[in-house]
Amino acid sequence: MKKHDRDSFSASIYHSFPGQERFDFPEYLARVTSGFGGETFLIFGSEKTALYDCGMAYCSNETIKNIEKELKRRDRKSPDFILISHTHYDHIGALPYILKVWPDVEVCGAGKALEVFQSAGAKRTMERLGKAAWEVFSNAYRNIYENSAEAEITAEGMRIDRIVKDDDIIDLGDIKVRVIECKGHTDCSLAYALEPMRLLLTCESTGVLRNPQVLHTAFVKNYWESIESAKKCKAYGANQLMVQHFGLTPKGYTDEFFDWYMEIAKAEKDMILTLHKAGLSKEEIMEKYIEAFWSSERGKAQPYAAFIENGRHIINNIIKLYKEYEH
């Protein structure tokens, strides 16, 4: 492929790769996403069904309707598992509402995810950002989500039933889901590989794809761990990727994706450290960060409040940790 334009939003913020529609899923997958936010879909094994992530709280009613529709179409009554990629509000916001409908489902996630769900401060952050998402995105969907209300957004009732780690297998019958720990975006980030087809469901530790020309980094917790996660995912040797917030990439587009991520992540890290070493304060660095990475087009896919929250964490953690990792 041609050299990637890392900063350009001249094209539509989302569009597929030539020859591969991003939502042209194989028959064992069904997209049940609603509204803007993290992608969520059902994985149908021969014996059991897993729901991958849950999407945002503000559109949970429609997400649940989509899940019910696909389950009915496959003559299944409930998901058996929920696979949590990480504990950010746009991926687990609808979890409490889904658990009210299917209380017996087994929620799988990292040990750190359990700690997050038990933290009052973390839950307050989820609720605050969930409400910010409501304010940004709900107007576009008000005719659909007319029964939703900002006051209903809650992070209470979240749980992890089964703590999973590297190389654990979640058995769906003919499909086995292999767990890959991928820190960097968060300490609880997980990728999942569907076997035997070797379809890798990536996590945000290795970037958020918008289209074939635009990939955003998201190493909120630790840049250096995100690079190790990219190396680990590349070494897995997937046949195809399902990238968070995007969908399917072409078969064989694997090494290039992770190499691209590592290239732009390093450039972002280097920019922050250069400004820090030049004596700029964190607030001044944040201003430069906004100039470099925010645009009105980006706002169509991410609330500004979430971008700022992530940006501050990225800057703080790079400055805090670079001596440990680079000296």
CSV table of C-alpha atoms in Angstrom, one decimal:
chain,number,residue,atom,x,y,z
A,1,MET,CA,0.0,0.0,0.0
A,2,LYS,CA,1.0,3.6,-0.4
A,3,LYS,CA,2.5,5.6,2.4
A,4,HIS,CA,-0.1,6.4,5.0
A,5,ASP,CA,-1.2,10.0,5.6
A,6,ARG,CA,-1.3,10.0,9.4
A,7,ASP,CA,-2.9,13.4,9.9
A,8,SER,CA,-5.3,13.8,7.0
A,9,PHE,CA,-9.0,13.8,7.5
A,10,SER,CA,-9.7,15.0,4.0
A,11,ALA,CA,-11.5,11.7,3.2
A,12,SER,CA,-14.6,10.5,5.1
A,13,ILE,CA,-13.7,9.6,8.6
A,14,TYR,CA,-14.7,6.0,8.0
A,15,HIS,CA,-14.4,4.0,4.8
A,16,SER,CA,-13.4,0.5,4.0
A,17,PHE,CA,-10.3,-0.9,2.3
A,18,PRO,CA,-10.6,-1.7,-1.4
A,19,GLY,CA,-12.0,-5.1,-1.8
A,20,GLN,CA,-13.0,-5.6,1.8
A,21,GLU,CA,-16.1,-4.0,3.3
A,22,ARG,CA,-15.4,-3.4,7.0
A,23,PHE,CA,-18.7,-4.9,8.1
A,24,ASP,CA,-18.8,-7.8,5.6
A,25,PHE,CA,-18.6,-10.3,8.4
A,26,PRO,CA,-18.4,-14.1,8.0
A,27,GLU,CA,-21.5,-16.0,9.0
A,28,TYR,CA,-20.3,-16.8,12.5
A,29,LEU,CA,-20.2,-13.0,13.4
A,30,ALA,CA,-23.1,-10.6,13.6
A,31,ARG,CA,-22.7,-6.9,14.2
A,32,VAL,CA,-25.1,-5.6,16.9
A,33,THR,CA,-23.6,-2.1,17.3
A,34,SER,CA,-25.9,0.9,17.8
A,35,GLY,CA,-25.1,4.6,17.8
A,36,PHE,CA,-21.5,5.9,17.9
A,37,GLY,CA,-19.0,4.2,20.2
A,38,GLY,CA,-17.2,0.9,20.5
A,39,GLU,CA,-18.1,-1.9,18.1
A,40,THR,CA,-20.0,-4.8,19.6
A,41,PHE,CA,-20.9,-8.1,17.9
A,42,LEU,CA,-21.9,-11.7,18.5
A,43,ILE,CA,-19.6,-14.6,17.9
A,44,PHE,CA,-21.6,-17.8,17.1
A,45,GLY,CA,-19.8,-21.1,17.8
A,46,SER,CA,-21.4,-24.4,17.1
A,47,GLU,CA,-22.3,-24.8,20.8
A,48,LYS,CA,-22.1,-21.4,22.5
A,49,THR,CA,-22.3,-17.7,21.8
A,50,ALA,CA,-20.2,-14.8,22.9
A,51,LEU,CA,-20.9,-11.1,22.9
A,52,TYR,CA,-17.8,-9.0,22.2
A,53,ASP,CA,-17.9,-5.7,24.1
A,54,CYS,CA,-21.1,-3.8,24.8
A,55,GLY,CA,-21.0,-0.3,23.4
A,56,MET,CA,-22.1,2.9,25.0
A,57,ALA,CA,-24.8,3.4,27.7
A,58,TYR,CA,-26.9,6.0,25.9
A,59,CYS,CA,-27.8,3.6,23.1
A,60,SER,CA,-28.1,0.4,25.2
A,61,ASN,CA,-31.8,-0.1,24.4
A,62,GLU,CA,-31.1,-0.4,20.7
A,63,THR,CA,-28.0,-2.6,21.2
A,64,ILE,CA,-30.2,-5.0,23.3
A,65,LYS,CA,-32.8,-5.1,20.5
A,66,ASN,CA,-30.1,-5.9,18.0
A,67,ILE,CA,-28.7,-8.7,20.1
A,68,GLU,CA,-32.2,-10.1,20.6
A,69,LYS,CA,-32.8,-10.0,16.8
A,70,GLU,CA,-29.6,-11.9,16.0
A,71,LEU,CA,-30.1,-14.5,18.7
A,72,LYS,CA,-33.6,-15.2,17.5
A,73,ARG,CA,-32.4,-15.5,13.9
A,74,ARG,CA,-29.9,-18.2,15.1
A,75,ASP,CA,-32.5,-19.9,17.4
A,76,ARG,CA,-30.5,-19.0,20.5
A,77,LYS,CA,-31.9,-17.5,23.7
A,78,SER,CA,-28.9,-15.8,25.3
A,79,PRO,CA,-25.2,-15.1,25.0
A,80,ASP,CA,-23.2,-17.5,27.0
A,81,PHE,CA,-20.2,-15.1,27.4
A,82,ILE,CA,-19.4,-11.4,27.3
A,83,LEU,CA,-15.8,-10.8,26.2
A,84,ILE,CA,-14.6,-7.4,27.6
A,85,SER,CA,-11.7,-5.8,25.7
A,86,HIS,CA,-11.1,-3.2,28.3
A,87,THR,CA,-13.1,-1.0,30.8
A,88,HIS,CA,-13.5,2.3,29.0
A,89,TYR,CA,-17.0,3.7,28.9
A,90,ASP,CA,-17.5,3.4,25.2
A,91,HIS,CA,-16.9,-0.4,25.3
A,92,ILE,CA,-18.6,-1.4,28.6
A,93,GLY,CA,-21.2,1.4,29.0
A,94,ALA,CA,-24.1,-0.8,28.1
A,95,LEU,CA,-22.9,-3.7,30.3
A,96,PRO,CA,-25.2,-3.0,33.3
A,97,TYR,CA,-28.3,-2.9,31.0
A,98,ILE,CA,-27.3,-6.1,29.1
A,99,LEU,CA,-26.8,-7.9,32.4
A,100,LYS,CA,-30.4,-7.0,33.4
A,101,VAL,CA,-31.7,-8.8,30.4
A,102,TRP,CA,-29.3,-11.8,30.5
A,103,PRO,CA,-28.2,-12.0,34.2
A,104,ASP,CA,-26.7,-15.5,33.8
A,105,VAL,CA,-24.2,-14.7,31.1
A,106,GLU,CA,-20.5,-15.2,32.1
A,107,VAL,CA,-18.5,-12.0,31.8
A,108,CYS,CA,-14.8,-12.6,30.9
A,109,GLY,CA,-12.1,-10.0,31.4
A,110,ALA,CA,-8.7,-9.2,32.8
A,111,GLY,CA,-8.1,-9.2,36.6
A,112,LYS,CA,-7.5,-5.5,36.4
A,113,ALA,CA,-10.9,-5.0,34.9
A,114,LEU,CA,-12.4,-6.5,38.1
A,115,GLU,CA,-10.5,-3.9,40.1
A,116,VAL,CA,-11.8,-1.1,37.9
A,117,PHE,CA,-15.4,-2.2,38.3
A,118,GLN,CA,-15.0,-2.2,42.0
A,119,SER,CA,-13.6,1.4,42.0
A,120,ALA,CA,-16.1,4.2,42.9
A,121,GLY,CA,-13.8,6.7,41.2
A,122,ALA,CA,-13.6,4.7,38.0
A,123,LYS,CA,-17.4,4.3,37.8
A,124,ARG,CA,-17.8,8.0,38.3
A,125,THR,CA,-15.5,8.6,35.3
A,126,MET,CA,-17.5,6.1,33.2
A,127,GLU,CA,-20.7,7.9,34.0
A,128,ARG,CA,-19.3,11.3,33.3
A,129,LEU,CA,-17.9,10.3,30.0
A,130,GLY,CA,-21.1,8.4,29.1
A,131,LYS,CA,-23.1,11.5,29.7
A,132,ALA,CA,-20.6,13.5,27.5
A,133,ALA,CA,-21.2,11.0,24.8
A,134,TRP,CA,-25.0,11.4,25.2
A,135,GLU,CA,-24.6,15.2,24.8
A,136,VAL,CA,-22.4,14.8,21.6
A,137,PHE,CA,-24.2,11.9,19.8
A,138,SER,CA,-27.7,11.6,21.0
A,139,ASN,CA,-29.2,14.4,18.9
A,140,ALA,CA,-28.3,12.5,15.8
A,141,TYR,CA,-30.3,9.5,17.1
A,142,ARG,CA,-33.0,11.2,19.1
A,143,ASN,CA,-35.7,9.9,16.9
A,144,ILE,CA,-34.4,6.3,17.6
A,145,TYR,CA,-33.4,6.7,21.2
A,146,GLU,CA,-36.4,8.8,22.3
A,147,ASN,CA,-36.8,6.7,25.5
A,148,SER,CA,-33.2,7.3,26.6
A,149,ALA,CA,-32.3,9.9,29.2
A,150,GLU,CA,-29.1,11.3,30.5
A,151,ALA,CA,-30.2,10.5,34.1
A,152,GLU,CA,-30.4,6.8,33.2
A,153,ILE,CA,-26.7,6.5,32.5
A,154,THR,CA,-25.1,4.4,35.2
A,155,ALA,CA,-22.0,2.3,35.8
A,156,GLU,CA,-23.6,0.3,38.6
A,157,GLY,CA,-23.9,-3.5,38.2
A,158,MET,CA,-20.7,-4.1,36.2
A,159,ARG,CA,-18.9,-7.3,37.0
A,160,ILE,CA,-16.3,-9.8,35.9
A,161,ASP,CA,-17.2,-13.4,36.5
A,162,ARG,CA,-14.1,-15.1,34.9
A,163,ILE,CA,-10.7,-13.6,35.0
A,164,VAL,CA,-8.7,-14.5,31.8
A,165,LYS,CA,-5.1,-14.1,30.9
A,166,ASP,CA,-2.6,-14.9,28.1
A,167,ASP,CA,-3.4,-18.1,26.1
A,168,ASP,CA,-6.6,-18.9,28.0
A,169,ILE,CA,-9.3,-20.5,25.8
A,170,ILE,CA,-13.0,-19.7,25.8
A,171,ASP,CA,-14.7,-22.6,24.1
A,172,LEU,CA,-17.6,-21.9,21.8
A,173,GLY,CA,-17.6,-25.4,20.2
A,174,ASP,CA,-16.0,-25.3,16.7
A,175,ILE,CA,-14.6,-21.8,17.5
A,176,LYS,CA,-12.0,-21.4,20.3
A,177,VAL,CA,-11.3,-17.8,21.5
A,178,ARG,CA,-7.7,-17.4,22.6
A,179,VAL,CA,-6.9,-14.5,25.0
A,180,ILE,CA,-4.0,-12.2,24.3
A,181,GLU,CA,-3.0,-9.7,27.0
A,182,CYS,CA,-2.2,-6.3,25.4
A,183,LYS,CA,-1.4,-3.6,27.9
A,184,GLY,CA,-0.7,0.0,26.9
A,185,HIS,CA,-4.1,1.5,26.3
A,186,THR,CA,-5.2,0.3,29.7
A,187,ASP,CA,-3.8,-2.3,32.1
A,188,CYS,CA,-6.8,-4.4,31.5
A,189,SER,CA,-6.7,-4.4,27.6
A,190,LEU,CA,-7.2,-7.8,25.9
A,191,ALA,CA,-7.1,-8.9,22.3
A,192,TYR,CA,-9.0,-12.1,21.3
A,193,ALA,CA,-8.0,-14.5,18.5
A,194,LEU,CA,-10.7,-16.7,16.9
A,195,GLU,CA,-9.4,-20.1,16.0
A,196,PRO,CA,-9.0,-22.0,13.8
A,197,MET,CA,-9.6,-19.1,11.4
A,198,ARG,CA,-7.0,-17.0,13.1
A,199,LEU,CA,-9.1,-13.8,13.0
A,200,LEU,CA,-7.6,-11.4,15.6
A,201,LEU,CA,-9.9,-9.0,17.4
A,202,THR,CA,-7.4,-6.3,18.2
A,203,CYS,CA,-7.5,-3.8,21.1
A,204,GLU,CA,-6.9,-0.1,21.3
A,205,SER,CA,-3.4,-0.7,22.7
A,206,THR,CA,-2.4,-1.2,19.0
A,207,GLY,CA,-4.4,1.8,17.6
A,208,VAL,CA,-7.8,2.8,16.4
A,209,LEU,CA,-8.3,2.7,12.7
A,210,ARG,CA,-10.6,5.2,11.0
A,211,ASN,CA,-9.9,4.3,7.4
A,212,PRO,CA,-7.0,3.0,5.3
A,213,GLN,CA,-5.2,6.3,5.6
A,214,VAL,CA,-5.9,7.3,9.2
A,215,LEU,CA,-4.8,5.4,12.4
A,216,HIS,CA,-5.0,7.0,15.8
A,217,THR,CA,-2.8,5.9,18.7
A,218,ALA,CA,-4.3,5.4,22.1
A,219,PHE,CA,-1.5,4.4,24.5
A,220,VAL,CA,-3.3,6.1,27.4
A,221,LYS,CA,-1.5,4.1,30.1
A,222,ASN,CA,1.9,3.2,28.7
A,223,TYR,CA,3.5,3.8,25.3
A,224,TRP,CA,6.2,1.2,25.8
A,225,GLU,CA,3.8,-1.5,26.8
A,226,SER,CA,1.7,-0.7,23.7
A,227,ILE,CA,4.7,-1.3,21.5
A,228,GLU,CA,5.3,-4.7,23.2
A,229,SER,CA,1.6,-5.5,22.6
A,230,ALA,CA,2.0,-4.6,18.9
A,231,LYS,CA,5.0,-6.9,18.6
A,232,LYS,CA,3.0,-9.7,20.4
A,233,CYS,CA,0.0,-9.4,18.1
A,234,LYS,CA,2.2,-9.3,15.0
A,235,ALA,CA,4.0,-12.4,16.2
A,236,TYR,CA,0.7,-14.2,16.5
A,237,GLY,CA,0.5,-14.3,12.8
A,238,ALA,CA,-3.2,-13.6,12.2
A,239,ASN,CA,-4.8,-14.3,8.9
A,240,GLN,CA,-7.1,-11.2,9.3
A,241,LEU,CA,-7.7,-8.4,11.7
A,242,MET,CA,-10.9,-7.0,13.2
A,243,VAL,CA,-9.8,-3.6,14.4
A,244,GLN,CA,-11.7,-1.8,17.2
A,245,HIS,CA,-13.9,1.1,16.2
A,246,PHE,CA,-13.4,0.0,12.5
A,247,GLY,CA,-14.2,-3.5,11.5
A,248,LEU,CA,-12.5,-6.0,9.1
A,249,THR,CA,-9.3,-5.3,7.3
A,250,PRO,CA,-8.2,-7.3,4.2
A,251,LYS,CA,-6.8,-10.8,4.7
A,252,GLY,CA,-3.0,-10.6,4.9
A,253,TYR,CA,-3.0,-7.0,6.1
A,254,THR,CA,-1.4,-7.8,9.5
A,255,ASP,CA,2.3,-7.1,9.6
A,256,GLU,CA,1.8,-3.8,7.8
A,257,PHE,CA,-0.8,-2.7,10.3
A,258,PHE,CA,1.3,-3.3,13.4
A,259,ASP,CA,4.4,-1.8,11.8
A,260,TRP,CA,2.3,1.3,10.9
A,261,TYR,CA,1.1,1.6,14.5
A,262,MET,CA,4.6,1.3,15.9
A,263,GLU,CA,5.8,4.0,13.5
A,264,ILE,CA,3.2,6.6,14.4
A,265,ALA,CA,3.2,5.8,18.1
A,266,LYS,CA,7.0,6.4,18.2
A,267,ALA,CA,6.5,9.7,16.4
A,268,GLU,CA,3.8,10.8,18.9
A,269,LYS,CA,5.9,9.8,21.9
A,270,ASP,CA,9.0,11.6,20.5
A,271,MET,CA,7.0,14.8,20.0
A,272,ILE,CA,5.9,14.8,23.6
A,273,LEU,CA,9.3,14.1,25.0
A,274,THR,CA,10.9,16.8,22.7
A,275,LEU,CA,8.5,19.4,24.0
A,276,HIS,CA,9.1,18.3,27.6
A,277,LYS,CA,12.9,18.4,27.2
A,278,ALA,CA,12.5,21.9,25.7
A,279,GLY,CA,11.0,23.0,29.0
A,280,LEU,CA,7.3,23.3,28.1
A,281,SER,CA,4.8,22.7,30.9
A,282,LYS,CA,2.3,19.8,30.7
A,283,GLU,CA,-0.4,22.4,29.9
A,284,GLU,CA,1.7,23.8,27.0
A,285,ILE,CA,2.4,20.4,25.7
A,286,MET,CA,-1.3,19.7,25.8
A,287,GLU,CA,-2.0,22.7,23.7
A,288,LYS,CA,0.5,21.4,21.1
A,289,TYR,CA,-1.1,17.9,21.4
A,290,ILE,CA,-4.5,19.4,20.6
A,291,GLU,CA,-3.2,21.3,17.6
A,292,ALA,CA,-1.5,18.1,16.3
A,293,PHE,CA,-4.2,15.6,16.9
A,294,TRP,CA,-7.7,17.2,17.3
A,295,SER,CA,-10.0,18.2,14.4
A,296,SER,CA,-13.7,18.6,13.9
A,297,GLU,CA,-13.6,15.4,11.9
A,298,ARG,CA,-12.2,13.5,14.8
A,299,GLY,CA,-15.1,14.9,16.9
A,300,LYS,CA,-17.5,12.9,14.7
A,301,ALA,CA,-16.1,9.7,16.2
A,302,GLN,CA,-14.9,10.8,19.7
A,303,PRO,CA,-16.3,13.3,22.2
A,304,TYR,CA,-13.8,16.1,22.9
A,305,ALA,CA,-14.0,15.4,26.6
A,306,ALA,CA,-12.7,11.9,26.1
A,307,PHE,CA,-10.0,13.1,23.7
A,308,ILE,CA,-8.8,15.6,26.4
A,309,GLU,CA,-9.0,13.0,29.2
A,310,ASN,CA,-6.9,10.5,27.1
A,311,GLY,CA,-4.4,13.2,26.0
A,312,ARG,CA,-3.7,14.3,29.5
A,313,HIS,CA,-3.0,10.7,30.6
A,314,ILE,CA,-0.8,10.1,27.6
A,315,ILE,CA,1.3,13.1,28.3
A,316,ASN,CA,1.6,12.5,32.0
A,317,ASN,CA,2.5,8.9,31.6
A,318,ILE,CA,5.1,9.4,28.9
A,319,ILE,CA,6.8,12.1,31.0
A,320,LYS,CA,6.6,10.0,34.1
A,321,LEU,CA,7.8,6.7,32.6
A,322,TYR,CA,10.3,7.6,29.9
A,323,LYS,CA,13.4,7.5,32.2
A,324,GLU,CA,12.4,4.0,33.4
A,325,TYR,CA,12.0,2.7,29.8
A,326,GLU,CA,14.6,4.7,27.8
A,327,HIS,CA,17.5,5.0,30.3
